[in-house]
Amino acid sequence: MTDLMGSISGVDLGITPGPSKTSGVPTTDVPQKGKDFTSDQEVRWCPGCGDYVILNTIRNFLPELGLKRENMVFVSGIGCSSRFPYYLETYGFHSIHGRAPTIATGLTLARDDLSVWVVTGDGDALSIGGNHLIHALRRNMNITILLFNNRIYGLTKGQYSPTSEVGKVTKSTPMGSLDTPFNPVSLALGAEATFVGRALDSDRAGLTAVLRGAAEHRGAAIVEILQDCPIFNDGSFDVLRKDGAEERVIRVTQGEPITFGADGEYCVVRSGFGLDVAKTADVAAEDIVVHDATIADPAYSFALSRLSDQNLEHTVMGIFRQVSRPTYNDQARAQVASARETIPNDTAALQSLLRGRDTWTV
């Protein structure tokens, strides 16, 4: 994984070091543990829900950041995943359907001393919240978005969602869904997100690695977390966990050739303007794609995301894109500071605006 100094295991990548996502957020000298981030609220999800393992993973990861808990905020929308703020001993905001990125945008702009996280689901983020999500990514707001994807509406009892596969039989589609599902990673890359990752709920090591990268990245970071809904969509990702999963899951690591399979018998190669899967024995070593999430043009990352289809035949896990771009936060603060320096501190300009020709009395 690329660290903040632009290296992989000591190898210089030529990436200019920059401020981390938490630059300006107060730190603590008191050692923290997962239990320090555990609230006194009873965790109430269905038995077997993937949210449990995600919550435990995040609780155990947060101490790594070394931040004061009172300077961390988790904002959620509506859905099963959106109960998250109740279960963390940080500040939290259980907001309204699809609007968590909007509220997080205002919060991170107003308070640069906060670490702001968004917890959302595939329905909350990609249906009613679609516009709010893509514009938070486009603006490169300094927030971390965790998108829990169980490919179903769980809280409202099992309707198909924007990520459900074609032909999905649910209460709202008894003859099968006709909608082509979103690929959340492709969508995020199309919105010019500067950090995009994907992980599986039950893969604690893989999820922690992606979370670590997202938490360090200054700018909009989004992590799609594939998770199980045992009540309304049980086993939807079992093919990525059980026998044969090694032939479906493609784990990417910065600076390393992309191979997978029990013995690395498959690999990723370039094919026209995109990427494809081939047998390692059939291609030259130099033809195997070496993963580089730091490429400025998102075309490579997008092509990588298209290897993942609705049937989960090949599903890429890891960090797809990690590039540096000025954040809206930093540019807005610089603009305000510039205005304060150059504009006289009087009310003449405001009065001129209020009494000008662009206002009228009704």
mmCIF file of C-alpha atoms in Angstrom, residues 24-311:
data_model
loop_
_atom_site.group_PDB
_atom_site.id
_atom_site.type_symbol
_atom_site.label_atom_id
_atom_site.label_comp_id
_atom_site.label_asym_id
_atom_site.label_seq_id
_atom_site.Cartn_x
_atom_site.Cartn_y
_atom_site.Cartn_z
ATOM 1 C CA GLY A 24 -5.378 19.756 11.802
ATOM 2 C CA VAL A 25 -7.429 17.204 13.763
ATOM 3 C CA PRO A 26 -6.328 17.066 17.439
ATOM 4 C CA THR A 27 -4.552 13.874 18.453
ATOM 5 C CA THR A 28 -4.360 12.109 21.786
ATOM 6 C CA ASP A 29 -1.350 10.823 23.690
ATOM 7 C CA VAL A 30 -3.528 8.331 25.570
ATOM 8 C CA PRO A 31 -3.371 4.817 24.061
ATOM 9 C CA GLN A 32 -6.748 3.759 22.704
ATOM 10 C CA LYS A 33 -8.379 0.380 22.234
ATOM 11 C CA GLY A 34 -11.455 -0.842 20.409
ATOM 12 C CA LYS A 35 -13.504 -0.762 23.601
ATOM 13 C CA ASP A 36 -12.861 2.991 23.874
ATOM 14 C CA PHE A 37 -14.922 3.403 20.703
ATOM 15 C CA THR A 38 -17.749 1.184 21.942
ATOM 16 C CA SER A 39 -20.827 3.103 23.079
ATOM 17 C CA ASP A 40 -23.297 1.995 25.756
ATOM 18 C CA GLN A 41 -26.031 1.393 23.163
ATOM 19 C CA GLU A 42 -27.319 -2.117 22.487
ATOM 20 C CA VAL A 43 -26.326 -3.190 18.981
ATOM 21 C CA ARG A 44 -29.541 -4.121 17.198
ATOM 22 C CA TRP A 45 -29.133 -5.766 13.816
ATOM 23 C CA CYS A 46 -30.436 -9.111 12.652
ATOM 24 C CA PRO A 47 -28.341 -12.135 13.730
ATOM 25 C CA GLY A 48 -25.692 -12.811 11.107
ATOM 26 C CA CYS A 49 -25.822 -9.327 9.556
ATOM 27 C CA GLY A 50 -22.569 -8.223 7.958
ATOM 28 C CA ASP A 51 -22.851 -4.929 9.825
ATOM 29 C CA TYR A 52 -21.595 -6.626 12.999
ATOM 30 C CA VAL A 53 -18.212 -7.592 11.588
ATOM 31 C CA ILE A 54 -17.835 -4.203 9.889
ATOM 32 C CA LEU A 55 -18.566 -2.440 13.177
ATOM 33 C CA ASN A 56 -16.030 -4.566 15.054
ATOM 34 C CA THR A 57 -13.414 -4.019 12.353
ATOM 35 C CA ILE A 58 -13.880 -0.257 12.425
ATOM 36 C CA ARG A 59 -13.887 -0.111 16.234
ATOM 37 C CA ASN A 60 -10.547 -1.913 16.274
ATOM 38 C CA PHE A 61 -9.154 0.215 13.460
ATOM 39 C CA LEU A 62 -10.026 3.678 14.801
ATOM 40 C CA PRO A 63 -7.417 3.573 17.611
ATOM 41 C CA GLU A 64 -4.728 3.459 14.899
ATOM 42 C CA LEU A 65 -5.616 7.034 13.940
ATOM 43 C CA GLY A 66 -4.714 8.364 17.375
ATOM 44 C CA LEU A 67 -7.362 11.080 17.163
ATOM 45 C CA LYS A 68 -9.423 12.500 19.987
ATOM 46 C CA ARG A 69 -12.823 10.858 19.942
ATOM 47 C CA GLU A 70 -14.566 14.200 20.433
ATOM 48 C CA ASN A 71 -13.079 15.292 17.096
ATOM 49 C CA MET A 72 -14.498 12.379 15.145
ATOM 50 C CA VAL A 73 -17.974 12.446 13.598
ATOM 51 C CA PHE A 74 -19.925 9.680 11.867
ATOM 52 C CA VAL A 75 -22.836 10.904 9.733
ATOM 53 C CA SER A 76 -25.397 8.431 8.438
ATOM 54 C CA GLY A 77 -28.538 8.508 6.324
ATOM 55 C CA ILE A 78 -31.394 5.997 6.582
ATOM 56 C CA GLY A 79 -31.085 2.233 6.445
ATOM 57 C CA CYS A 80 -29.740 -0.661 8.497
ATOM 58 C CA SER A 81 -26.160 0.590 8.169
ATOM 59 C CA SER A 82 -27.217 4.040 9.306
ATOM 60 C CA ARG A 83 -27.560 2.895 12.919
ATOM 61 C CA PHE A 84 -23.763 2.978 13.006
ATOM 62 C CA PRO A 85 -23.350 6.313 14.855
ATOM 63 C CA TYR A 86 -25.264 4.941 17.863
ATOM 64 C CA TYR A 87 -22.707 2.209 18.396
ATOM 65 C CA LEU A 88 -19.527 4.290 18.287
ATOM 66 C CA GLU A 89 -18.232 6.395 21.168
ATOM 67 C CA THR A 90 -17.683 9.434 18.931
ATOM 68 C CA TYR A 91 -19.953 12.224 17.851
ATOM 69 C CA GLY A 92 -22.638 11.086 15.435
ATOM 70 C CA PHE A 93 -25.434 12.419 13.276
ATOM 71 C CA HIS A 94 -28.295 10.150 12.149
ATOM 72 C CA SER A 95 -29.581 12.300 9.311
ATOM 73 C CA ILE A 96 -32.215 11.878 6.603
ATOM 74 C CA HIS A 97 -32.503 9.587 3.604
ATOM 75 C CA GLY A 98 -29.660 10.066 1.137
ATOM 76 C CA ARG A 99 -28.449 13.357 2.579
ATOM 77 C CA ALA A 100 -25.529 12.215 4.713
ATOM 78 C CA PRO A 101 -22.894 13.441 2.176
ATOM 79 C CA THR A 102 -24.544 16.869 2.155
ATOM 80 C CA ILE A 103 -24.508 17.209 5.931
ATOM 81 C CA ALA A 104 -20.941 15.909 6.045
ATOM 82 C CA THR A 105 -19.981 18.500 3.421
ATOM 83 C CA GLY A 106 -21.220 21.351 5.594
ATOM 84 C CA LEU A 107 -19.608 19.885 8.684
ATOM 85 C CA THR A 108 -16.173 19.388 7.163
ATOM 86 C CA LEU A 109 -16.245 22.900 5.673
ATOM 87 C CA ALA A 110 -17.199 24.492 8.975
ATOM 88 C CA ARG A 111 -14.791 22.493 11.126
ATOM 89 C CA ASP A 112 -11.366 21.607 9.794
ATOM 90 C CA ASP A 113 -10.535 20.110 13.196
ATOM 91 C CA LEU A 114 -12.923 17.187 12.665
ATOM 92 C CA SER A 115 -12.462 13.763 11.106
ATOM 93 C CA VAL A 116 -15.743 13.339 9.200
ATOM 94 C CA TRP A 117 -17.066 9.928 8.124
ATOM 95 C CA VAL A 118 -20.216 8.992 6.210
ATOM 96 C CA VAL A 119 -21.903 5.610 6.667
ATOM 97 C CA THR A 120 -24.460 4.773 4.000
ATOM 98 C CA GLY A 121 -26.014 1.840 2.141
ATOM 99 C CA ASP A 122 -26.527 0.953 -1.510
ATOM 100 C CA GLY A 123 -30.128 2.200 -1.443
ATOM 101 C CA ASP A 124 -29.462 5.288 0.675
ATOM 102 C CA ALA A 125 -26.415 6.375 -1.355
ATOM 103 C CA LEU A 126 -27.255 5.340 -4.900
ATOM 104 C CA SER A 127 -30.985 5.973 -5.147
ATOM 105 C CA ILE A 128 -32.374 9.027 -3.356
ATOM 106 C CA GLY A 129 -28.844 10.083 -2.385
ATOM 107 C CA GLY A 130 -27.210 9.643 -5.786
ATOM 108 C CA ASN A 131 -26.742 13.334 -6.589
ATOM 109 C CA HIS A 132 -25.444 14.130 -3.119
ATOM 110 C CA LEU A 133 -22.911 11.322 -3.335
ATOM 111 C CA ILE A 134 -21.456 12.163 -6.742
ATOM 112 C CA HIS A 135 -21.126 15.876 -5.982
ATOM 113 C CA ALA A 136 -19.335 15.241 -2.690
ATOM 114 C CA LEU A 137 -16.899 13.076 -4.670
ATOM 115 C CA ARG A 138 -16.618 15.551 -7.552
ATOM 116 C CA ARG A 139 -15.831 18.415 -5.188
ATOM 117 C CA ASN A 140 -13.241 16.298 -3.405
ATOM 118 C CA MET A 141 -14.608 17.047 0.035
ATOM 119 C CA ASN A 142 -12.288 15.900 2.815
ATOM 120 C CA ILE A 143 -14.546 13.082 4.045
ATOM 121 C CA THR A 144 -14.476 9.283 4.149
ATOM 122 C CA ILE A 145 -17.563 7.485 2.816
ATOM 123 C CA LEU A 146 -18.290 3.881 3.745
ATOM 124 C CA LEU A 147 -20.875 2.428 1.356
ATOM 125 C CA PHE A 148 -22.325 -0.834 2.666
ATOM 126 C CA ASN A 149 -23.593 -2.849 -0.298
ATOM 127 C CA ASN A 150 -25.872 -5.825 0.407
ATOM 128 C CA ARG A 151 -27.705 -5.469 -2.941
ATOM 129 C CA ILE A 152 -31.122 -5.177 -1.268
ATOM 130 C CA TYR A 153 -33.324 -2.765 0.708
ATOM 131 C CA GLY A 154 -33.101 -4.422 4.127
ATOM 132 C CA LEU A 155 -34.704 -1.878 6.452
ATOM 133 C CA THR A 156 -37.868 -1.654 4.335
ATOM 134 C CA LYS A 157 -38.093 -5.447 4.148
ATOM 135 C CA GLY A 158 -36.545 -6.710 0.969
ATOM 136 C CA GLN A 159 -37.205 -4.623 -2.140
ATOM 137 C CA TYR A 160 -34.579 -4.627 -4.894
ATOM 138 C CA SER A 161 -31.956 -1.873 -4.735
ATOM 139 C CA PRO A 162 -29.836 0.029 -7.290
ATOM 140 C CA THR A 163 -27.161 -2.685 -7.003
ATOM 141 C CA SER A 164 -29.442 -5.748 -7.242
ATOM 142 C CA GLU A 165 -28.669 -8.001 -10.180
ATOM 143 C CA VAL A 166 -30.927 -8.173 -13.235
ATOM 144 C CA GLY A 167 -33.701 -10.723 -12.702
ATOM 145 C CA LYS A 168 -33.656 -10.333 -8.914
ATOM 146 C CA VAL A 169 -36.958 -11.619 -7.503
ATOM 147 C CA THR A 170 -38.073 -9.496 -4.550
ATOM 148 C CA LYS A 171 -41.305 -8.209 -3.018
ATOM 149 C CA SER A 172 -41.191 -5.226 -5.376
ATOM 150 C CA THR A 173 -40.091 -7.270 -8.415
ATOM 151 C CA PRO A 174 -41.961 -10.614 -8.201
ATOM 152 C CA MET A 175 -41.149 -11.375 -11.840
ATOM 153 C CA GLY A 176 -37.537 -10.237 -11.581
ATOM 154 C CA SER A 177 -35.830 -6.856 -11.685
ATOM 155 C CA LEU A 178 -35.410 -5.260 -15.100
ATOM 156 C CA ASP A 179 -32.895 -2.625 -13.959
ATOM 157 C CA THR A 180 -29.216 -2.848 -14.827
ATOM 158 C CA PRO A 181 -27.414 -2.367 -11.508
ATOM 159 C CA PHE A 182 -24.880 0.281 -10.633
ATOM 160 C CA ASN A 183 -21.269 -0.702 -10.196
ATOM 161 C CA PRO A 184 -20.508 1.610 -7.216
ATOM 162 C CA VAL A 185 -16.764 1.682 -7.901
ATOM 163 C CA SER A 186 -17.302 2.622 -11.561
ATOM 164 C CA LEU A 187 -19.776 5.299 -10.499
ATOM 165 C CA ALA A 188 -17.325 6.794 -8.007
ATOM 166 C CA LEU A 189 -14.534 6.841 -10.574
ATOM 167 C CA GLY A 190 -16.833 8.520 -13.088
ATOM 168 C CA ALA A 191 -17.468 11.218 -10.487
ATOM 169 C CA GLU A 192 -13.677 11.769 -10.267
ATOM 170 C CA ALA A 193 -13.290 10.462 -6.710
ATOM 171 C CA THR A 194 -9.637 10.695 -5.700
ATOM 172 C CA PHE A 195 -9.704 7.570 -3.540
ATOM 173 C CA VAL A 196 -11.806 4.497 -4.347
ATOM 174 C CA GLY A 197 -11.606 1.107 -2.674
ATOM 175 C CA ARG A 198 -13.576 -2.095 -2.202
ATOM 176 C CA ALA A 199 -13.510 -4.770 0.498
ATOM 177 C CA LEU A 200 -15.541 -7.727 1.768
ATOM 178 C CA ASP A 201 -17.122 -7.552 5.224
ATOM 179 C CA SER A 202 -15.684 -10.892 6.392
ATOM 180 C CA ASP A 203 -12.146 -10.082 5.198
ATOM 181 C CA ARG A 204 -10.988 -8.137 8.236
ATOM 182 C CA ALA A 205 -7.378 -7.771 7.052
ATOM 183 C CA GLY A 206 -8.386 -6.587 3.587
ATOM 184 C CA LEU A 207 -11.023 -4.204 4.943
ATOM 185 C CA THR A 208 -8.607 -2.733 7.482
ATOM 186 C CA ALA A 209 -5.979 -2.137 4.799
ATOM 187 C CA VAL A 210 -8.429 -0.247 2.591
ATOM 188 C CA LEU A 211 -9.804 1.708 5.562
ATOM 189 C CA ARG A 212 -6.281 2.721 6.513
ATOM 190 C CA GLY A 213 -5.634 4.118 3.050
ATOM 191 C CA ALA A 214 -8.984 5.936 2.981
ATOM 192 C CA ALA A 215 -8.437 7.439 6.430
ATOM 193 C CA GLU A 216 -5.031 8.816 5.442
ATOM 194 C CA HIS A 217 -6.106 10.193 2.070
ATOM 195 C CA ARG A 218 -6.816 13.921 2.032
ATOM 196 C CA GLY A 219 -9.907 14.383 -0.096
ATOM 197 C CA ALA A 220 -13.003 12.376 -0.917
ATOM 198 C CA ALA A 221 -12.436 8.704 -0.148
ATOM 199 C CA ILE A 222 -15.125 6.094 -0.772
ATOM 200 C CA VAL A 223 -14.975 2.426 0.206
ATOM 201 C CA GLU A 224 -17.556 -0.038 -1.061
ATOM 202 C CA ILE A 225 -17.996 -2.813 1.517
ATOM 203 C CA LEU A 226 -19.731 -5.942 0.238
ATOM 204 C CA GLN A 227 -21.848 -7.377 3.051
ATOM 205 C CA ASP A 228 -24.434 -10.033 3.724
ATOM 206 C CA CYS A 229 -28.112 -9.475 4.581
ATOM 207 C CA PRO A 230 -29.072 -12.859 6.072
ATOM 208 C CA ILE A 231 -32.799 -12.080 6.126
ATOM 209 C CA PHE A 232 -33.612 -10.640 2.710
ATOM 210 C CA ASN A 233 -30.564 -11.471 0.570
ATOM 211 C CA ASP A 234 -28.759 -14.281 2.332
ATOM 212 C CA GLY A 235 -25.607 -15.601 0.706
ATOM 213 C CA SER A 236 -25.452 -12.900 -1.966
ATOM 214 C CA PHE A 237 -21.647 -12.827 -1.737
ATOM 215 C CA ASP A 238 -21.013 -16.447 -0.726
ATOM 216 C CA VAL A 239 -19.174 -17.133 -3.982
ATOM 217 C CA LEU A 240 -16.512 -14.703 -2.749
ATOM 218 C CA ARG A 241 -16.092 -16.542 0.567
ATOM 219 C CA LYS A 242 -16.424 -20.279 -0.071
ATOM 220 C CA ASP A 243 -14.662 -22.914 -2.172
ATOM 221 C CA GLY A 244 -13.623 -21.500 -5.511
ATOM 222 C CA ALA A 245 -13.453 -17.921 -4.247
ATOM 223 C CA GLU A 246 -9.750 -17.722 -5.098
ATOM 224 C CA GLU A 247 -10.709 -17.947 -8.780
ATOM 225 C CA ARG A 248 -13.179 -15.079 -8.452
ATOM 226 C CA VAL A 249 -11.534 -12.619 -6.072
ATOM 227 C CA ILE A 250 -8.834 -10.438 -7.632
ATOM 228 C CA ARG A 251 -6.837 -8.694 -4.895
ATOM 229 C CA VAL A 252 -4.793 -5.743 -6.109
ATOM 230 C CA THR A 253 -1.693 -4.443 -4.350
ATOM 231 C CA GLN A 254 0.107 -1.264 -5.334
ATOM 232 C CA GLY A 255 3.178 -1.949 -7.467
ATOM 233 C CA GLU A 256 2.567 -5.682 -7.852
ATOM 234 C CA PRO A 257 1.478 -7.741 -10.897
ATOM 235 C CA ILE A 258 -2.204 -8.652 -10.770
ATOM 236 C CA THR A 259 -2.448 -12.415 -10.449
ATOM 237 C CA PHE A 260 -5.000 -14.556 -8.654
ATOM 238 C CA GLY A 261 -6.157 -18.123 -8.197
ATOM 239 C CA ALA A 262 -5.013 -20.769 -5.741
ATOM 240 C CA ASP A 263 -1.548 -20.799 -7.314
ATOM 241 C CA GLY A 264 -1.638 -17.518 -9.244
ATOM 242 C CA GLU A 265 -2.771 -19.334 -12.387
ATOM 243 C CA TYR A 266 -4.817 -16.369 -13.604
ATOM 244 C CA CYS A 267 -3.771 -12.802 -14.332
ATOM 245 C CA VAL A 268 -5.013 -9.461 -15.659
ATOM 246 C CA VAL A 269 -3.798 -8.233 -19.059
ATOM 247 C CA ARG A 270 -4.570 -5.314 -21.309
ATOM 248 C CA SER A 271 -7.162 -5.937 -24.014
ATOM 249 C CA GLY A 272 -7.870 -3.134 -26.469
ATOM 250 C CA PHE A 273 -8.904 -0.090 -24.454
ATOM 251 C CA GLY A 274 -9.695 -2.179 -21.392
ATOM 252 C CA LEU A 275 -8.505 -5.096 -19.280
ATOM 253 C CA ASP A 276 -9.230 -8.809 -19.370
ATOM 254 C CA VAL A 277 -8.464 -12.018 -17.500
ATOM 255 C CA ALA A 278 -6.062 -14.583 -18.930
ATOM 256 C CA LYS A 279 -4.215 -17.699 -17.836
ATOM 257 C CA THR A 280 -0.815 -16.787 -16.473
ATOM 258 C CA ALA A 281 0.846 -19.639 -18.344
ATOM 259 C CA ASP A 282 -0.406 -18.273 -21.667
ATOM 260 C CA VAL A 283 1.101 -14.776 -21.418
ATOM 261 C CA ALA A 284 4.544 -13.299 -21.010
ATOM 262 C CA ALA A 285 5.403 -11.981 -17.557
ATOM 263 C CA GLU A 286 5.816 -8.453 -18.922
ATOM 264 C CA ASP A 287 2.258 -8.531 -20.295
ATOM 265 C CA ILE A 288 0.703 -8.939 -16.839
ATOM 266 C CA VAL A 289 -0.667 -5.622 -15.610
ATOM 267 C CA VAL A 290 1.189 -4.111 -12.659
ATOM 268 C CA HIS A 291 -1.311 -2.348 -10.399
ATOM 269 C CA ASP A 292 -0.876 1.408 -10.031
ATOM 270 C CA ALA A 293 -3.662 3.266 -8.236
ATOM 271 C CA THR A 294 -1.747 6.542 -8.468
ATOM 272 C CA ILE A 295 -2.248 7.085 -12.216
ATOM 273 C CA ALA A 296 -3.849 10.519 -12.635
ATOM 274 C CA ASP A 297 -6.102 9.484 -15.531
ATOM 275 C CA PRO A 298 -8.941 7.360 -14.082
ATOM 276 C CA ALA A 299 -9.215 5.286 -17.273
ATOM 277 C CA TYR A 300 -7.059 2.466 -15.880
ATOM 278 C CA SER A 301 -8.931 2.329 -12.574
ATOM 279 C CA PHE A 302 -12.241 2.397 -14.441
ATOM 280 C CA ALA A 303 -11.161 -0.486 -16.683
ATOM 281 C CA LEU A 304 -10.168 -2.403 -13.550
ATOM 282 C CA SER A 305 -13.598 -1.779 -12.034
ATOM 283 C CA ARG A 306 -15.292 -3.182 -15.138
ATOM 284 C CA LEU A 307 -13.763 -6.600 -14.484
ATOM 285 C CA SER A 308 -16.332 -6.864 -11.685
ATOM 286 C CA ASP A 309 -19.755 -7.821 -13.014
ATOM 287 C CA GLN A 310 -23.166 -8.445 -11.445
ATOM 288 C CA ASN A 311 -22.569 -12.204 -11.466
#
